[in-house]
Amino acid sequence: MEKSICFSLLCVFCLTISAQKLRTVEAEYTYYAPENVTLEQAKQTALERARIQALADIFGTIVSQYNTTRVENSNEMSSVDFNLIGTSEVKGEWIETIGEPQYNIRYKNDMLVITCNVKGKAQEIVSAPIDLHVNVLRNGIEDKFENDQFHNGDDLYLSFQSPKNGFLAIYLVDADQQAFCLLPYKGQTSGIYPIEANRHYLFFNTKTATQEERLIVDEYAMTCERSTEYNHIYIIFSPNSFAKAVDTLTSNNLPRQLSFNDFNKWLVKQRKYDKQMNVRMIPISITK
């Protein structure tokens, strides 16, 4: 009994230490929007770049460079071009936002200028993320149909591949801050969706589904009530087993859902204690 108690206390202590690695970050970014960018798109860009700035300020960046060589042959003559390409990536990841982002919207020389201030909690990236293949597809099941701009009534598909075995969940957060569980499907009661390494998956299409899954696959058509709506698709993958968030089925025509606030709390908790969890957020737009 004493050994069991000591072991339990050790587990709690380890989880506490893991949670303490989160750091509070804050930054401000000013975005000068091109003429073809809407106000909502500009706000989203300013927010994402403010988050990146906050992560870079605390955790720093990884700067790398590599050479490319291009050889052209023309009229029996050869020419060689050398290019030096530099890249940088932040060494932290955003976990949750504290409060609401603050925006200052103005015009300067007829150009839309948005300053965003954001505060949140983040953690350092200590290992390379898993190289996932993810494509959001519109009205087609091949990767060439990848698109983030939908029209009312367009079909949604998603292709996925992982180099490792693991587990996957897919959520869509709409303009009304509701989170819809797209995967696992409504007909699955286990709450988890296992992934086989190196297998190509196409979700939300009954025609290409396996015989076992054909009866439970959900198909989706994108809809919007406003002239334009901005949604976000969350792809959540981990080599460690995890279950989806607690949600509710409110209509047979809609996926199971929960509030974005509850979804975010669930996701933050998962990421605190699973350092191998990969989360990719893909913004999409829907127009009438």
PDB file of N, CA and C in Angstrom, residues 214-282:
ATOM      1  N   ARG A 214     -17.986   2.101 -44.268  1.00  0.00           N
ATOM      2  CA  ARG A 214     -18.902   2.756 -45.205  1.00  0.00           C
ATOM      3  C   ARG A 214     -20.228   3.176 -44.556  1.00  0.00           C
ATOM      4  N   LEU A 215     -20.690   2.424 -43.579  1.00  0.00           N
ATOM      5  CA  LEU A 215     -21.973   2.723 -42.949  1.00  0.00           C
ATOM      6  C   LEU A 215     -21.887   3.831 -41.905  1.00  0.00           C
ATOM      7  N   ILE A 216     -20.671   4.169 -41.462  1.00  0.00           N
ATOM      8  CA  ILE A 216     -20.567   5.181 -40.415  1.00  0.00           C
ATOM      9  C   ILE A 216     -19.932   6.491 -40.902  1.00  0.00           C
ATOM     10  N   VAL A 217     -19.413   6.510 -42.136  1.00  0.00           N
ATOM     11  CA  VAL A 217     -18.755   7.718 -42.639  1.00  0.00           C
ATOM     12  C   VAL A 217     -19.761   8.857 -42.780  1.00  0.00           C
ATOM     13  N   ASP A 218     -19.405  10.016 -42.275  1.00  0.00           N
ATOM     14  CA  ASP A 218     -20.221  11.219 -42.418  1.00  0.00           C
ATOM     15  C   ASP A 218     -19.681  12.049 -43.582  1.00  0.00           C
ATOM     16  N   GLU A 219     -20.574  12.553 -44.430  1.00  0.00           N
ATOM     17  CA  GLU A 219     -20.187  13.433 -45.529  1.00  0.00           C
ATOM     18  C   GLU A 219     -20.672  14.843 -45.214  1.00  0.00           C
ATOM     19  N   TYR A 220     -19.886  15.847 -45.631  1.00  0.00           N
ATOM     20  CA  TYR A 220     -20.173  17.221 -45.235  1.00  0.00           C
ATOM     21  C   TYR A 220     -20.221  18.158 -46.439  1.00  0.00           C
ATOM     22  N   ALA A 221     -21.210  19.047 -46.421  1.00  0.00           N
ATOM     23  CA  ALA A 221     -21.300  20.150 -47.374  1.00  0.00           C
ATOM     24  C   ALA A 221     -21.238  21.441 -46.573  1.00  0.00           C
ATOM     25  N   MET A 222     -20.391  22.359 -46.999  1.00  0.00           N
ATOM     26  CA  MET A 222     -20.200  23.600 -46.260  1.00  0.00           C
ATOM     27  C   MET A 222     -21.352  24.566 -46.521  1.00  0.00           C
ATOM     28  N   THR A 223     -21.822  25.219 -45.469  1.00  0.00           N
ATOM     29  CA  THR A 223     -22.913  26.188 -45.577  1.00  0.00           C
ATOM     30  C   THR A 223     -22.564  27.444 -44.790  1.00  0.00           C
ATOM     31  N   CYS A 224     -23.205  28.543 -45.146  1.00  0.00           N
ATOM     32  CA  CYS A 224     -23.030  29.791 -44.384  1.00  0.00           C
ATOM     33  C   CYS A 224     -24.300  30.607 -44.454  1.00  0.00           C
ATOM     34  N   GLU A 225     -24.579  31.346 -43.394  1.00  0.00           N
ATOM     35  CA  GLU A 225     -25.749  32.213 -43.321  1.00  0.00           C
ATOM     36  C   GLU A 225     -25.407  33.648 -43.686  1.00  0.00           C
ATOM     37  N   ARG A 226     -24.159  34.052 -43.453  1.00  0.00           N
ATOM     38  CA  ARG A 226     -23.721  35.400 -43.805  1.00  0.00           C
ATOM     39  C   ARG A 226     -23.112  35.395 -45.205  1.00  0.00           C
ATOM     40  N   SER A 227     -22.780  36.566 -45.705  1.00  0.00           N
ATOM     41  CA  SER A 227     -22.175  36.639 -47.037  1.00  0.00           C
ATOM     42  C   SER A 227     -20.837  35.913 -47.078  1.00  0.00           C
ATOM     43  N   THR A 228     -20.061  36.048 -45.988  1.00  0.00           N
ATOM     44  CA  THR A 228     -18.797  35.327 -45.855  1.00  0.00           C
ATOM     45  C   THR A 228     -18.598  34.938 -44.395  1.00  0.00           C
ATOM     46  N   GLU A 229     -18.197  33.706 -44.179  1.00  0.00           N
ATOM     47  CA  GLU A 229     -17.904  33.246 -42.828  1.00  0.00           C
ATOM     48  C   GLU A 229     -16.521  32.612 -42.797  1.00  0.00           C
ATOM     49  N   TYR A 230     -15.841  32.767 -41.668  1.00  0.00           N
ATOM     50  CA  TYR A 230     -14.497  32.225 -41.503  1.00  0.00           C
ATOM     51  C   TYR A 230     -14.522  31.137 -40.436  1.00  0.00           C
ATOM     52  N   ASN A 231     -14.132  29.936 -40.837  1.00  0.00           N
ATOM     53  CA  ASN A 231     -14.071  28.785 -39.948  1.00  0.00           C
ATOM     54  C   ASN A 231     -12.619  28.339 -39.794  1.00  0.00           C
ATOM     55  N   HIS A 232     -12.390  27.450 -38.820  1.00  0.00           N
ATOM     56  CA  HIS A 232     -11.053  26.892 -38.617  1.00  0.00           C
ATOM     57  C   HIS A 232     -11.170  25.382 -38.447  1.00  0.00           C
ATOM     58  N   ILE A 233     -10.339  24.656 -39.168  1.00  0.00           N
ATOM     59  CA  ILE A 233     -10.290  23.203 -39.045  1.00  0.00           C
ATOM     60  C   ILE A 233      -9.059  22.837 -38.217  1.00  0.00           C
ATOM     61  N   TYR A 234      -9.276  22.069 -37.154  1.00  0.00           N
ATOM     62  CA  TYR A 234      -8.200  21.619 -36.274  1.00  0.00           C
ATOM     63  C   TYR A 234      -7.914  20.152 -36.557  1.00  0.00           C
ATOM     64  N   ILE A 235      -6.683  19.844 -36.924  1.00  0.00           N
ATOM     65  CA  ILE A 235      -6.230  18.467 -37.102  1.00  0.00           C
ATOM     66  C   ILE A 235      -5.345  18.132 -35.910  1.00  0.00           C
ATOM     67  N   ILE A 236      -5.753  17.160 -35.102  1.00  0.00           N
ATOM     68  CA  ILE A 236      -5.076  16.824 -33.847  1.00  0.00           C
ATOM     69  C   ILE A 236      -4.590  15.390 -33.934  1.00  0.00           C
ATOM     70  N   PHE A 237      -3.279  15.207 -33.884  1.00  0.00           N
ATOM     71  CA  PHE A 237      -2.701  13.875 -34.019  1.00  0.00           C
ATOM     72  C   PHE A 237      -1.673  13.628 -32.919  1.00  0.00           C
ATOM     73  N   SER A 238      -1.648  12.399 -32.416  1.00  0.00           N
ATOM     74  CA  SER A 238      -0.639  12.026 -31.424  1.00  0.00           C
ATOM     75  C   SER A 238      -0.320  10.545 -31.563  1.00  0.00           C
ATOM     76  N   PRO A 239       0.946  10.169 -31.365  1.00  0.00           N
ATOM     77  CA  PRO A 239       1.272   8.738 -31.308  1.00  0.00           C
ATOM     78  C   PRO A 239       0.736   8.080 -30.044  1.00  0.00           C
ATOM     79  N   ASN A 240       0.280   8.899 -29.098  1.00  0.00           N
ATOM     80  CA  ASN A 240      -0.299   8.395 -27.849  1.00  0.00           C
ATOM     81  C   ASN A 240      -1.822   8.421 -27.930  1.00  0.00           C
ATOM     82  N   SER A 241      -2.448   7.444 -27.337  1.00  0.00           N
ATOM     83  CA  SER A 241      -3.912   7.353 -27.377  1.00  0.00           C
ATOM     84  C   SER A 241      -4.561   8.509 -26.624  1.00  0.00           C
ATOM     85  N   PHE A 242      -5.596   9.097 -27.213  1.00  0.00           N
ATOM     86  CA  PHE A 242      -6.399  10.108 -26.534  1.00  0.00           C
ATOM     87  C   PHE A 242      -7.827  10.011 -27.054  1.00  0.00           C
ATOM     88  N   ALA A 243      -8.782  10.467 -26.265  1.00  0.00           N
ATOM     89  CA  ALA A 243     -10.194  10.420 -26.639  1.00  0.00           C
ATOM     90  C   ALA A 243     -10.686  11.825 -26.942  1.00  0.00           C
ATOM     91  N   LYS A 244     -11.684  11.917 -27.803  1.00  0.00           N
ATOM     92  CA  LYS A 244     -12.256  13.214 -28.160  1.00  0.00           C
ATOM     93  C   LYS A 244     -12.890  13.886 -26.951  1.00  0.00           C
ATOM     94  N   ALA A 245     -13.213  15.147 -27.103  1.00  0.00           N
ATOM     95  CA  ALA A 245     -13.863  15.897 -26.029  1.00  0.00           C
ATOM     96  C   ALA A 245     -15.309  15.441 -25.840  1.00  0.00           C
ATOM     97  N   VAL A 246     -15.854  15.721 -24.675  1.00  0.00           N
ATOM     98  CA  VAL A 246     -17.265  15.431 -24.414  1.00  0.00           C
ATOM     99  C   VAL A 246     -18.120  16.395 -25.230  1.00  0.00           C
ATOM    100  N   ASP A 247     -19.043  15.855 -26.027  1.00  0.00           N
ATOM    101  CA  ASP A 247     -19.859  16.705 -26.906  1.00  0.00           C
ATOM    102  C   ASP A 247     -21.293  16.204 -26.921  1.00  0.00           C
ATOM    103  N   THR A 248     -22.135  16.888 -27.698  1.00  0.00           N
ATOM    104  CA  THR A 248     -23.566  16.585 -27.719  1.00  0.00           C
ATOM    105  C   THR A 248     -24.065  16.553 -29.151  1.00  0.00           C
ATOM    106  N   LEU A 249     -24.941  15.626 -29.446  1.00  0.00           N
ATOM    107  CA  LEU A 249     -25.592  15.564 -30.752  1.00  0.00           C
ATOM    108  C   LEU A 249     -26.892  16.358 -30.675  1.00  0.00           C
ATOM    109  N   THR A 250     -26.929  17.506 -31.334  1.00  0.00           N
ATOM    110  CA  THR A 250     -28.107  18.382 -31.285  1.00  0.00           C
ATOM    111  C   THR A 250     -29.013  18.221 -32.494  1.00  0.00           C
ATOM    112  N   SER A 251     -28.485  17.644 -33.571  1.00  0.00           N
ATOM    113  CA  SER A 251     -29.266  17.453 -34.798  1.00  0.00           C
ATOM    114  C   SER A 251     -28.664  16.314 -35.594  1.00  0.00           C
ATOM    115  N   ASN A 252     -29.525  15.534 -36.250  1.00  0.00           N
ATOM    116  CA  ASN A 252     -29.043  14.437 -37.082  1.00  0.00           C
ATOM    117  C   ASN A 252     -28.317  14.947 -38.326  1.00  0.00           C
ATOM    118  N   ASN A 253     -28.518  16.219 -38.652  1.00  0.00           N
ATOM    119  CA  ASN A 253     -27.883  16.799 -39.836  1.00  0.00           C
ATOM    120  C   ASN A 253     -26.548  17.469 -39.533  1.00  0.00           C
ATOM    121  N   LEU A 254     -26.165  17.494 -38.254  1.00  0.00           N
ATOM    122  CA  LEU A 254     -24.928  18.159 -37.853  1.00  0.00           C
ATOM    123  C   LEU A 254     -24.041  17.196 -37.074  1.00  0.00           C
ATOM    124  N   PRO A 255     -22.740  17.416 -37.085  1.00  0.00           N
ATOM    125  CA  PRO A 255     -21.845  16.600 -36.244  1.00  0.00           C
ATOM    126  C   PRO A 255     -22.098  16.901 -34.762  1.00  0.00           C
ATOM    127  N   ARG A 256     -21.554  16.062 -33.907  1.00  0.00           N
ATOM    128  CA  ARG A 256     -21.612  16.321 -32.471  1.00  0.00           C
ATOM    129  C   ARG A 256     -20.849  17.604 -32.178  1.00  0.00           C
ATOM    130  N   GLN A 257     -21.293  18.383 -31.197  1.00  0.00           N
ATOM    131  CA  GLN A 257     -20.702  19.697 -30.993  1.00  0.00           C
ATOM    132  C   GLN A 257     -20.556  20.045 -29.512  1.00  0.00           C
ATOM    133  N   LEU A 258     -19.719  21.057 -29.276  1.00  0.00           N
ATOM    134  CA  LEU A 258     -19.542  21.656 -27.956  1.00  0.00           C
ATOM    135  C   LEU A 258     -19.091  23.089 -28.181  1.00  0.00           C
ATOM    136  N   SER A 259     -19.126  23.899 -27.137  1.00  0.00           N
ATOM    137  CA  SER A 259     -18.703  25.282 -27.286  1.00  0.00           C
ATOM    138  C   SER A 259     -17.196  25.342 -27.523  1.00  0.00           C
ATOM    139  N   PHE A 260     -16.751  26.391 -28.200  1.00  0.00           N
ATOM    140  CA  PHE A 260     -15.320  26.553 -28.443  1.00  0.00           C
ATOM    141  C   PHE A 260     -14.561  26.680 -27.127  1.00  0.00           C
ATOM    142  N   ASN A 261     -15.176  27.299 -26.137  1.00  0.00           N
ATOM    143  CA  ASN A 261     -14.529  27.452 -24.831  1.00  0.00           C
ATOM    144  C   ASN A 261     -14.242  26.080 -24.211  1.00  0.00           C
ATOM    145  N   ASP A 262     -15.232  25.178 -24.266  1.00  0.00           N
ATOM    146  CA  ASP A 262     -15.032  23.833 -23.715  1.00  0.00           C
ATOM    147  C   ASP A 262     -14.032  23.044 -24.563  1.00  0.00           C
ATOM    148  N   PHE A 263     -14.117  23.207 -25.871  1.00  0.00           N
ATOM    149  CA  PHE A 263     -13.162  22.537 -26.758  1.00  0.00           C
ATOM    150  C   PHE A 263     -11.739  22.999 -26.474  1.00  0.00           C
ATOM    151  N   ASN A 264     -11.565  24.304 -26.280  1.00  0.00           N
ATOM    152  CA  ASN A 264     -10.234  24.844 -26.034  1.00  0.00           C
ATOM    153  C   ASN A 264      -9.671  24.341 -24.702  1.00  0.00           C
ATOM    154  N   LYS A 265     -10.534  24.259 -23.682  1.00  0.00           N
ATOM    155  CA  LYS A 265     -10.089  23.730 -22.388  1.00  0.00           C
ATOM    156  C   LYS A 265      -9.619  22.285 -22.535  1.00  0.00           C
ATOM    157  N   TRP A 266     -10.388  21.493 -23.283  1.00  0.00           N
ATOM    158  CA  TRP A 266     -10.007  20.094 -23.519  1.00  0.00           C
ATOM    159  C   TRP A 266      -8.667  20.011 -24.250  1.00  0.00           C
ATOM    160  N   LEU A 267      -8.505  20.827 -25.291  1.00  0.00           N
ATOM    161  CA  LEU A 267      -7.285  20.779 -26.094  1.00  0.00           C
ATOM    162  C   LEU A 267      -6.068  21.227 -25.290  1.00  0.00           C
ATOM    163  N   VAL A 268      -6.228  22.281 -24.496  1.00  0.00           N
ATOM    164  CA  VAL A 268      -5.125  22.753 -23.657  1.00  0.00           C
ATOM    165  C   VAL A 268      -4.684  21.658 -22.694  1.00  0.00           C
ATOM    166  N   LYS A 269      -5.646  20.976 -22.097  1.00  0.00           N
ATOM    167  CA  LYS A 269      -5.326  19.896 -21.153  1.00  0.00           C
ATOM    168  C   LYS A 269      -4.577  18.769 -21.852  1.00  0.00           C
ATOM    169  N   GLN A 270      -5.022  18.398 -23.051  1.00  0.00           N
ATOM    170  CA  GLN A 270      -4.352  17.327 -23.793  1.00  0.00           C
ATOM    171  C   GLN A 270      -2.912  17.706 -24.111  1.00  0.00           C
ATOM    172  N   ARG A 271      -2.696  18.941 -24.540  1.00  0.00           N
ATOM    173  CA  ARG A 271      -1.360  19.366 -24.967  1.00  0.00           C
ATOM    174  C   ARG A 271      -0.403  19.579 -23.789  1.00  0.00           C
ATOM    175  N   LYS A 272      -0.966  19.889 -22.617  1.00  0.00           N
ATOM    176  CA  LYS A 272      -0.118  20.061 -21.442  1.00  0.00           C
ATOM    177  C   LYS A 272       0.607  18.768 -21.085  1.00  0.00           C
ATOM    178  N   TYR A 273      -0.106  17.648 -21.224  1.00  0.00           N
ATOM    179  CA  TYR A 273       0.432  16.381 -20.739  1.00  0.00           C
ATOM    180  C   TYR A 273       0.831  15.422 -21.861  1.00  0.00           C
ATOM    181  N   ASP A 274       0.726  15.871 -23.095  1.00  0.00           N
ATOM    182  CA  ASP A 274       1.182  15.049 -24.221  1.00  0.00           C
ATOM    183  C   ASP A 274       2.084  15.910 -25.098  1.00  0.00           C
ATOM    184  N   LYS A 275       3.375  15.846 -24.847  1.00  0.00           N
ATOM    185  CA  LYS A 275       4.333  16.673 -25.575  1.00  0.00           C
ATOM    186  C   LYS A 275       4.473  16.249 -27.025  1.00  0.00           C
ATOM    187  N   GLN A 276       3.983  15.064 -27.369  1.00  0.00           N
ATOM    188  CA  GLN A 276       4.082  14.579 -28.750  1.00  0.00           C
ATOM    189  C   GLN A 276       2.843  14.899 -29.571  1.00  0.00           C
ATOM    190  N   MET A 277       1.854  15.548 -28.974  1.00  0.00           N
ATOM    191  CA  MET A 277       0.634  15.875 -29.709  1.00  0.00           C
ATOM    192  C   MET A 277       0.914  16.974 -30.729  1.00  0.00           C
ATOM    193  N   ASN A 278       0.482  16.740 -31.951  1.00  0.00           N
ATOM    194  CA  ASN A 278       0.600  17.718 -33.034  1.00  0.00           C
ATOM    195  C   ASN A 278      -0.763  18.324 -33.312  1.00  0.00           C
ATOM    196  N   VAL A 279      -0.836  19.653 -33.354  1.00  0.00           N
ATOM    197  CA  VAL A 279      -2.086  20.355 -33.644  1.00  0.00           C
ATOM    198  C   VAL A 279      -1.841  21.292 -34.814  1.00  0.00           C
ATOM    199  N   ARG A 280      -2.621  21.115 -35.856  1.00  0.00           N
ATOM    200  CA  ARG A 280      -2.521  21.990 -37.006  1.00  0.00           C
ATOM    201  C   ARG A 280      -3.877  22.663 -37.224  1.00  0.00           C
ATOM    202  N   MET A 281      -3.888  23.981 -37.301  1.00  0.00           N
ATOM    203  CA  MET A 281      -5.121  24.738 -37.507  1.00  0.00           C
ATOM    204  C   MET A 281      -5.109  25.328 -38.909  1.00  0.00           C
ATOM    205  N   ILE A 282      -6.147  25.034 -39.694  1.00  0.00           N
ATOM    206  CA  ILE A 282      -6.245  25.506 -41.068  1.00  0.00           C
ATOM    207  C   ILE A 282      -7.459  26.426 -41.185  1.00  0.00           C
TER     208      ILE A 282
END
